[in-house]
Short mmCIF file of C-alpha atoms in Angstrom, two decimals:
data_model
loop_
_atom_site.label_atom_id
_atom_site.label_comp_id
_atom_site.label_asym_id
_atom_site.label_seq_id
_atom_site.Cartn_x
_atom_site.Cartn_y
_atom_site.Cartn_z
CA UNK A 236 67.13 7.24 -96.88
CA UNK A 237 64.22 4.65 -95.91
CA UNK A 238 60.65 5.22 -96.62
CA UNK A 239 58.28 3.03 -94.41
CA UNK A 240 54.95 2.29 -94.00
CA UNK A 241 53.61 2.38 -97.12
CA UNK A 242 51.65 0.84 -100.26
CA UNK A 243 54.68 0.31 -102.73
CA UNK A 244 53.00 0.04 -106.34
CA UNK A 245 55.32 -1.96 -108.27
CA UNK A 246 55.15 -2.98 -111.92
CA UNK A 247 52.90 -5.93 -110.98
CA UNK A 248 51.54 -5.59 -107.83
CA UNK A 249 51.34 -3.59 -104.60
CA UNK A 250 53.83 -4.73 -101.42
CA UNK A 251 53.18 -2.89 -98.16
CA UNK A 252 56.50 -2.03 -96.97
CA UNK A 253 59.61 -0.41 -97.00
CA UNK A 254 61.79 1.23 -100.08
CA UNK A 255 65.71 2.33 -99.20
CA UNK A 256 67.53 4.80 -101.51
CA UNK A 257 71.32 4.67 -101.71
CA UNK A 258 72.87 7.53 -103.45
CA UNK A 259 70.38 8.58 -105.43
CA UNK A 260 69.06 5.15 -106.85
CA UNK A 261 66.44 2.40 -105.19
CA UNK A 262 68.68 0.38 -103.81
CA UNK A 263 66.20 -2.27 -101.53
CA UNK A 264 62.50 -3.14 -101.36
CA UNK A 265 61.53 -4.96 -98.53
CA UNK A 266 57.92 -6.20 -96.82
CA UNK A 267 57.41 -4.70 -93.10
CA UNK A 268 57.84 -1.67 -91.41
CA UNK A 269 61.80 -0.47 -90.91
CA UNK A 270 62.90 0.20 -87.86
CA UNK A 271 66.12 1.93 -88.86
CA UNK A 272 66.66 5.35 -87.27
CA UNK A 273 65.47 8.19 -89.47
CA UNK A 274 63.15 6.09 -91.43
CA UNK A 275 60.39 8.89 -93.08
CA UNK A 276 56.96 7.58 -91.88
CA UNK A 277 54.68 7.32 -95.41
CA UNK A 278 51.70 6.69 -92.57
CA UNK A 279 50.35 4.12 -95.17
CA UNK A 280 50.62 5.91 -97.82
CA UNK A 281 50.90 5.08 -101.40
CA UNK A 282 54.49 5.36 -102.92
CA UNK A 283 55.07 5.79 -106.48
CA UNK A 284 57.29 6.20 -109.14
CA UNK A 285 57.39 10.24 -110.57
CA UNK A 286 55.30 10.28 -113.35
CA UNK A 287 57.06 10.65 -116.41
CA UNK A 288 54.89 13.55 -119.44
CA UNK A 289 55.40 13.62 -122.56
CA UNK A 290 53.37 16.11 -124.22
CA UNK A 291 53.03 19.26 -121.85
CA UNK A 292 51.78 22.75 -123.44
CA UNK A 293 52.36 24.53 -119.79
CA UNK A 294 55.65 26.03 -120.43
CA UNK A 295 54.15 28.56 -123.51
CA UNK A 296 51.64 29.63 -120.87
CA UNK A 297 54.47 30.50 -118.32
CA UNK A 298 55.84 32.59 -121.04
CA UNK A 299 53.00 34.28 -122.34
CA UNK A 300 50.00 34.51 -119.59
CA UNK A 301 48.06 36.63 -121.51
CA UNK A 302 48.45 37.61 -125.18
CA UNK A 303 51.12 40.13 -125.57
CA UNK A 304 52.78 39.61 -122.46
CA UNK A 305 55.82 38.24 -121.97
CA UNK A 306 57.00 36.95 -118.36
CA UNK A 307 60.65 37.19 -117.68
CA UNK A 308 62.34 34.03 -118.81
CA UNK A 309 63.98 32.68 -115.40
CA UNK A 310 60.97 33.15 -113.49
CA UNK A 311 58.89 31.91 -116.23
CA UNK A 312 60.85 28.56 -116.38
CA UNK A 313 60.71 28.59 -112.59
CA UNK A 314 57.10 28.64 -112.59
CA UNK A 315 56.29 26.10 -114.69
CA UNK A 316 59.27 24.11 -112.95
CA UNK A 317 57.32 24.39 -109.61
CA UNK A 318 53.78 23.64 -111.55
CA UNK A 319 55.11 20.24 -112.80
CA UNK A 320 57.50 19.33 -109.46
CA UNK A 321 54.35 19.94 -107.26
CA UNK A 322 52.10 17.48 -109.18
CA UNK A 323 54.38 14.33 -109.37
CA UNK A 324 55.65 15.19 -112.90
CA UNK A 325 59.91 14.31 -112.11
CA UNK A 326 60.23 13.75 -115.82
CA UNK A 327 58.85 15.89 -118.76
CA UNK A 328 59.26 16.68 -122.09
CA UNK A 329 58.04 20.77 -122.46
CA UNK A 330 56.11 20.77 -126.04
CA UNK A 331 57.05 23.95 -127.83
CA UNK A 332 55.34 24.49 -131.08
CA UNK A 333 57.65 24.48 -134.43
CA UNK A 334 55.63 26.51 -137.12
CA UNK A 335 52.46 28.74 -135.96
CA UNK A 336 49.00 27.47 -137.08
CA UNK A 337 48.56 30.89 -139.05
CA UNK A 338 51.07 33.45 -140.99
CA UNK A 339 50.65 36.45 -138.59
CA UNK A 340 50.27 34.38 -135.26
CA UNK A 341 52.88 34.60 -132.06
CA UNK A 342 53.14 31.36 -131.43
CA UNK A 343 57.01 31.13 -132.57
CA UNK A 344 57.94 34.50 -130.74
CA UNK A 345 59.04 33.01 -127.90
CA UNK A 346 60.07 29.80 -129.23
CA UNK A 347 63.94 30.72 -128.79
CA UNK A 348 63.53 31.92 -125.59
CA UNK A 349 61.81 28.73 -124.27
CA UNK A 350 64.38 26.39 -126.20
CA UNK A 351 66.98 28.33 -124.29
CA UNK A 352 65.44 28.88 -120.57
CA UNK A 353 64.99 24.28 -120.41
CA UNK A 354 68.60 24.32 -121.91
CA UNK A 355 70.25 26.92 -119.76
CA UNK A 356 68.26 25.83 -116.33
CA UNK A 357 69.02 22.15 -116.82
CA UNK A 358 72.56 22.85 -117.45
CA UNK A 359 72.52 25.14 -114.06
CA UNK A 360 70.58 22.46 -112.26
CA UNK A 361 68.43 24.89 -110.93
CA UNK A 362 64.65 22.32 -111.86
CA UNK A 363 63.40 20.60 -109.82
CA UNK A 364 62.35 18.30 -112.67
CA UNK A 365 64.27 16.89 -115.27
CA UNK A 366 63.26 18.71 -118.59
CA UNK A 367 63.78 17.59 -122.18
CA UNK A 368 61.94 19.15 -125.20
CA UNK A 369 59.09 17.83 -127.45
CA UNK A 370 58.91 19.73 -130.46
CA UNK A 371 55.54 19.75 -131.95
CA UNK A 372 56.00 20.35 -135.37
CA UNK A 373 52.62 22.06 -137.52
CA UNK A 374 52.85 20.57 -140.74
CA UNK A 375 50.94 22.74 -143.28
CA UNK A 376 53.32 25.70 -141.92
CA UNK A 377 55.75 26.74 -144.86
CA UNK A 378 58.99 27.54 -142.07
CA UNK A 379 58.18 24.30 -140.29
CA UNK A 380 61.24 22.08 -141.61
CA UNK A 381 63.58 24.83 -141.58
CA UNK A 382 63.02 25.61 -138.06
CA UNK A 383 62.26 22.10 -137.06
CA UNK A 384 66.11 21.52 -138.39
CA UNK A 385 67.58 24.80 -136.59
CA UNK A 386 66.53 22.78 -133.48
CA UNK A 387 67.16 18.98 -134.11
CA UNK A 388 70.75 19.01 -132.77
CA UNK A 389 69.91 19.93 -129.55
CA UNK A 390 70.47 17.72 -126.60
CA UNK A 391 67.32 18.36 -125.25
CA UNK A 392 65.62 17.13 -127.60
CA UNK A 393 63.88 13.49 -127.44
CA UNK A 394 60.52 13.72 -128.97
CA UNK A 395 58.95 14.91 -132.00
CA UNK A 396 55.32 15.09 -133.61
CA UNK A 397 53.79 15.51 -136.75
CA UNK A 398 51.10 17.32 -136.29
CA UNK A 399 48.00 18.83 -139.12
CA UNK A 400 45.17 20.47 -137.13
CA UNK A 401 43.24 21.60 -140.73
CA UNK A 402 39.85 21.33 -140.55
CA UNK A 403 37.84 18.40 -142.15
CA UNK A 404 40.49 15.84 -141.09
CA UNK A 405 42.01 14.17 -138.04
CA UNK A 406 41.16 16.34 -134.60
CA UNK A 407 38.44 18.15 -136.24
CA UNK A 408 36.64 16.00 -138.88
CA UNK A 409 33.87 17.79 -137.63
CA UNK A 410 33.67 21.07 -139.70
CA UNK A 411 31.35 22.52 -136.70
CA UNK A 412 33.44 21.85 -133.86
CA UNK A 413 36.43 23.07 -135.36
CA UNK A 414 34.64 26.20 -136.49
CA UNK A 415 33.21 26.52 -132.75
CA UNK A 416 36.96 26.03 -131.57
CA UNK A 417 39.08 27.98 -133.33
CA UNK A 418 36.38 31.02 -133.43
CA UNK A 419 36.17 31.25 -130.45
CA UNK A 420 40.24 30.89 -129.55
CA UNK A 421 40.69 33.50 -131.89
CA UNK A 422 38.08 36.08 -131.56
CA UNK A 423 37.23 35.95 -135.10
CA UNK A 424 33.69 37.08 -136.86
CA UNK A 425 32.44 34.66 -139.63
CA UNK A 426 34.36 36.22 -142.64
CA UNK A 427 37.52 36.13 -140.85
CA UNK A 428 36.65 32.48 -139.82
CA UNK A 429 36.19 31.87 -143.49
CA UNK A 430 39.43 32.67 -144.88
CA UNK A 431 41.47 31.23 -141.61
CA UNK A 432 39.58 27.64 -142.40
CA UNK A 433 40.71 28.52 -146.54
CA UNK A 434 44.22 29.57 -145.20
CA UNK A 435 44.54 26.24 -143.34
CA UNK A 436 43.58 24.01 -146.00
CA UNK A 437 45.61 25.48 -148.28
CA UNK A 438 48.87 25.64 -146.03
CA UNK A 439 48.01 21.61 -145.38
CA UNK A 440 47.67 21.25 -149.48
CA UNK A 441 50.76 22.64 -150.12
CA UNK A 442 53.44 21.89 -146.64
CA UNK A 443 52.22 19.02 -144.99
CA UNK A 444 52.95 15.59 -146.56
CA UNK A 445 56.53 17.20 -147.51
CA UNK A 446 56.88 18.51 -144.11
CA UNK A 447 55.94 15.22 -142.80
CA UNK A 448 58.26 13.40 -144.78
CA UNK A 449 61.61 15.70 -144.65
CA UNK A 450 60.88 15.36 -140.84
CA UNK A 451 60.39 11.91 -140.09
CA UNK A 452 63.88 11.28 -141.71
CA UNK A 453 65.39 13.59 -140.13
CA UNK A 454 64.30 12.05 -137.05
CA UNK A 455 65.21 8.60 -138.09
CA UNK A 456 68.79 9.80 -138.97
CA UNK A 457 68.97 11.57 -135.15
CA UNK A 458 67.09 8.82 -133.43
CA UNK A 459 64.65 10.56 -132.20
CA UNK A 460 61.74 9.43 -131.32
CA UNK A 461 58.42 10.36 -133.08
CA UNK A 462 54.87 10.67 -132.38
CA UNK A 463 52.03 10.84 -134.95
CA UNK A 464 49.36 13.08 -134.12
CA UNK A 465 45.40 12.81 -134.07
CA UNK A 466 45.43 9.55 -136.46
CA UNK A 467 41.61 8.91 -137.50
CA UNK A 468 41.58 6.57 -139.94
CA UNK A 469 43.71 2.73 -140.35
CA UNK A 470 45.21 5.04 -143.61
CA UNK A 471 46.72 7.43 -141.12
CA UNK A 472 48.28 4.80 -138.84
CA UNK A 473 49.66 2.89 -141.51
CA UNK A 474 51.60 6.00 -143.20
CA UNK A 475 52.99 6.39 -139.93
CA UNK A 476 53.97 3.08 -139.23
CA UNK A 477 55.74 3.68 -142.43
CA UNK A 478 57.75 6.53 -141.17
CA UNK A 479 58.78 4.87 -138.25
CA UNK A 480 56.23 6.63 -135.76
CA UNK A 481 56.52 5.27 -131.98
CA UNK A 482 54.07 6.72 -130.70
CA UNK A 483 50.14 7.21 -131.70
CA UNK A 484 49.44 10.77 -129.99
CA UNK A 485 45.24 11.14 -129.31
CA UNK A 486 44.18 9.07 -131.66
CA UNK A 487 40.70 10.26 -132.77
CA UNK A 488 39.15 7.01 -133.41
CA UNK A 489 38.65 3.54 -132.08
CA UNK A 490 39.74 2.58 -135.62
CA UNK A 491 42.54 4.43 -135.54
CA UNK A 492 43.57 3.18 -131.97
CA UNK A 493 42.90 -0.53 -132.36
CA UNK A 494 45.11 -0.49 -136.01
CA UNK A 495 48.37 1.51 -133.70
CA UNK A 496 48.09 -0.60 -131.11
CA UNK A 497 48.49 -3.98 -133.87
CA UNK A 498 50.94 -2.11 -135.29
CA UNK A 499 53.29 -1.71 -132.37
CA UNK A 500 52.85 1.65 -131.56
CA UNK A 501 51.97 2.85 -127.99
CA UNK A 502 48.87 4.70 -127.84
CA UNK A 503 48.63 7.67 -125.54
CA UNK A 504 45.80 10.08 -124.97
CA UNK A 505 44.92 13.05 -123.16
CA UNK A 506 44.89 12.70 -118.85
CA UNK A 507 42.01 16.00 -118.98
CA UNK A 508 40.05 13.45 -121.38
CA UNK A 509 39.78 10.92 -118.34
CA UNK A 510 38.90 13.46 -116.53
CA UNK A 511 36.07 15.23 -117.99
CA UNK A 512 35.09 11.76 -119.31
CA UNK A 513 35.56 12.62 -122.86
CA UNK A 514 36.80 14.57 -125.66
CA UNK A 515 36.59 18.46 -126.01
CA UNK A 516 36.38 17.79 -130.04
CA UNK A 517 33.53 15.24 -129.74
CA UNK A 518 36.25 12.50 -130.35
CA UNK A 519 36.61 8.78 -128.90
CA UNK A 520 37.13 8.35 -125.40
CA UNK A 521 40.06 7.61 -123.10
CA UNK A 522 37.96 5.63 -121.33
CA UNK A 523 36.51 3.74 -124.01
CA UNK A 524 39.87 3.07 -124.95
CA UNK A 525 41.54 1.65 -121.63
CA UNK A 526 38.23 -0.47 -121.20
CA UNK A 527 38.81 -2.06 -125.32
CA UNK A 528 42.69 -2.48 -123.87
CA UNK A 529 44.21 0.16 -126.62
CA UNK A 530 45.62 2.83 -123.73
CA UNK A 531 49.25 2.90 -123.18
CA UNK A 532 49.77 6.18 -121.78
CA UNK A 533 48.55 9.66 -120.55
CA UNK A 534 49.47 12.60 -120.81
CA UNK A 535 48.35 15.88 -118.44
CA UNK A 536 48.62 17.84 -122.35
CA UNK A 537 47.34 21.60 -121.15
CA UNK A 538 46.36 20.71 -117.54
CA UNK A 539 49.58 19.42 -115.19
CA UNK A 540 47.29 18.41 -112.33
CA UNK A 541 45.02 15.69 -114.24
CA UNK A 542 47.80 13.26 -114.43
CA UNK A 543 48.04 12.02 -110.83
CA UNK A 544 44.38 11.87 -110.70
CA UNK A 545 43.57 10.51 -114.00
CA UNK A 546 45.93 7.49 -113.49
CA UNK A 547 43.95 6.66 -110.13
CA UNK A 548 40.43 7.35 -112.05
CA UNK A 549 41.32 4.61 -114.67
CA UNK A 550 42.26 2.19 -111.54
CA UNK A 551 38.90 3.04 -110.20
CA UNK A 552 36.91 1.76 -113.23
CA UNK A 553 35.62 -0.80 -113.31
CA UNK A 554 34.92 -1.03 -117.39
CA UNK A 555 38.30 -1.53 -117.72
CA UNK A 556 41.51 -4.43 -115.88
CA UNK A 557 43.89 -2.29 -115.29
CA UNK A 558 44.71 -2.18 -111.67
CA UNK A 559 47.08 0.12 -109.79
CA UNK A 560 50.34 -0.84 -111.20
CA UNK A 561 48.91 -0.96 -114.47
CA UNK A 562 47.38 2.47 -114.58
CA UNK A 563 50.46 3.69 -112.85
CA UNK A 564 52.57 2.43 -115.86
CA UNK A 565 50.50 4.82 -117.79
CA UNK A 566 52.32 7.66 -116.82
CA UNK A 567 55.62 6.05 -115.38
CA UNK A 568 56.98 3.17 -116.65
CA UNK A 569 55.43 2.78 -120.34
CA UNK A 570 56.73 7.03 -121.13
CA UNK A 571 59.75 5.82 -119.83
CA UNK A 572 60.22 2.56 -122.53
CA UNK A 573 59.53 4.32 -125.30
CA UNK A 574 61.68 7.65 -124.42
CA UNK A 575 64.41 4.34 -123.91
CA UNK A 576 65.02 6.08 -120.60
CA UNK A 577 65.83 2.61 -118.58
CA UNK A 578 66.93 4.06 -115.40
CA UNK A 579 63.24 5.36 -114.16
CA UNK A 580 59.77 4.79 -114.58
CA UNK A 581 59.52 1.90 -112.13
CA UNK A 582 60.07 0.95 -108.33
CA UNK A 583 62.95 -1.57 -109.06
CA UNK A 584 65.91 -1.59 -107.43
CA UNK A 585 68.96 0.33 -109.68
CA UNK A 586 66.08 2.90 -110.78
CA UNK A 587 66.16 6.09 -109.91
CA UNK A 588 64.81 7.13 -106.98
CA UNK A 589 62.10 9.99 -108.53
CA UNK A 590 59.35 8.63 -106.32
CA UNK A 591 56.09 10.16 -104.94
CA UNK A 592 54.16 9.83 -101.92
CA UNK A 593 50.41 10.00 -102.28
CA UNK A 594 46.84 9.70 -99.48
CA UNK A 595 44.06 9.21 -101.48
CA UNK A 596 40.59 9.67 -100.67
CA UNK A 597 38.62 9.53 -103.83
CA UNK A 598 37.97 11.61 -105.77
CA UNK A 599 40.41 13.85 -103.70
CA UNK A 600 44.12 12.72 -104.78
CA UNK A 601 46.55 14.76 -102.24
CA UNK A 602 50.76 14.58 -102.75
CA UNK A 603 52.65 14.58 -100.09
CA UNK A 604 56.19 14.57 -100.98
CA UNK A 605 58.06 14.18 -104.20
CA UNK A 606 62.00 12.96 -104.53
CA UNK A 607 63.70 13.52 -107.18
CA UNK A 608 66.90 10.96 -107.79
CA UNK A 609 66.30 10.66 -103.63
CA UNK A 610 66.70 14.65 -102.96
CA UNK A 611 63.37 15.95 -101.74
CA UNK A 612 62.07 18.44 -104.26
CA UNK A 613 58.46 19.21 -102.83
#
């Protein structure tokens, strides 16, 4: 297969010209238009590698649309399959929650189920993506290690956070917006608001640093790799340099960016946060971080779509250096380094061929074919 006629955005620059595939794999870049027979047209296009997620909540909302119902597994998978495929994402890792944020809650109902539809419909080869599984592990949950353990040993499984959404701390260090959140999530009047916010503090008292700990060796004896969650303070980042953490995961302060990024880890923040051009929470900025230099990946998090666009929004600004390539390594290449997945993430030759074809006409982003190891997928 030859792809001509298009804007090729390598790791370093951008070559107009033409990219062959040879079984599956990139297998020649070359300057010019091909003439070759059968050569797909990209009409100038741009060409890119898929873009690689690594922190997706999508694949609980396949499963449960609306609370208390429950979509048929297959078709559930299929869906969110088809969500991810049609917005450039060839590589994912499907967050599932291990341990619910309240006793009583649903969030682990369907955990199973979900663990089992990305296991049983990679193994059938029926995606359209290639799926792996982030397990996002609450903390201050008392089952949390005991589940989080159940699930280790699966093959699936490449990512891990440690994650403590109490209020006062971290996300919400803002006692108001986490009272407006979580209120209004959960329907709750103000005396049932009172003892979820006592509940939560409690459950963090008592389950998170051992939680945290038991986990992060666990991971270290697996290799797997781990992501720290919603670090606000140099304290935070330094405990989880400690544990071996890979991965800073929304960061809620410049502080807290600038001392991961020193420390070696790779900072990554929300794609919807470039997008709306801030945080939900009232926390720092993707922006603000990408201009200061601290920003080395997005993730789409609860919206597939924003990933595409957010990665040409960041190329568009001029507060910050990054061009193209660079904000394409966002969501290709620098996932990809970290996950130690060394056969994609880049237009090299020997990578695999999960490459996109994109017209842009800011702010409009439109894709116009996907490949997926060179088989068309959308």
């Amino acid at each position: 297969m030859i792809i001509t006629n298009v804007r090729m955005v390598l790791d370093d620059e951008v070559v107009f010209g033409s990219l062959e595939v040879t079984d599956g794999v990139i297998s020649g870049i070359g300057e010019g238009y091909s003439h070759q027979p059968g050569a797909i047209d990209g009409e100038g296009g741009w060409l890119l590698p898929g873009l690689i997620e690594l922190h997706t909540d999508n694949l609980d909302k396949c499963f449960t649309p609306r609370p208390g119902v429950n979509w048929p597994d297959a078709a559930a998978m299929r869906n969110h399959d088809g969500l991810l495929i049609s917005n450039g994402i060839t590589t994912v890792m499907d967050a599932l929650a291990v341990g619910d944020v309240r006793d009583g809650g649903h969030r682990l109902d369907n955990l199973r189920r979900m663990t089992d539809a990305v296991a049983s419909s990679q193994r059938a080869g029926v995606n359209r993506a290639d799926h792996y599984l982030h397990l996002r592990c609450e903390l201050p949950h008392k089952d949390t290690f005991t589940l989080f353990e159940q699930l280790a040993d699966l093959p699936q499984v490449k990512l891990a956070s440690l994650m403590d959404h109490s209020p006062g701390q971290r996300q919400f260090a803002s006692r108001e917006k986490y009272y407006q959140y979580y209120k209004g999530k959960y329907h709750l009047d103000d005396e049932q608001m009172a003892a979820f916010e006592a509940e939560q503090i409690a459950g963090s008292q008592r389950w998170s640093q051992p939680n945290r700990y038991a986990i992060a060796e666990l991971c270290r004896k697996k290799g797997i790799v781990m992501a720290s969650h919603d670090d606000a303070t140099v304290a935070h980042v330094n405990e989880s340099q400690q544990l071996g953490v890979d991965i800073a995961e929304f960061p809620t302060t410049g502080a807290a960016a600038q001392a991961a990024h020193q420390a070696g880890m790779r900072v990554l923040m929300g794609a919807p946060n470039i997008i709306c051009g801030g945080s939900h929470s009232g926390n720092v900025a993707a922006h603000q971080l990408a201009t200061a230099g601290l920003l080395d990946i997005l993730s789409s998090d609860y919206y597939p779509a924003s990933l595409l666009d957010a990665a040409f929004m960041v190329a568009e600004d001029d507060s910050n250096l990054l061009d193209l390539p660079a904000a394409v390594a966002l969501v290709s290449r620098h996932p990809a380094e970290v996950l130690h997945m060394n056969d994609r993430g880049s237009l090299q030759e020997g990578k695999r061929a999960d490459l996109l074809l994109v017209q842009r006409q800011a702010p409009r982003t439109q894709l116009m074919q996907v490949w997926r190891q060179g088989r068309r997928v959308y």
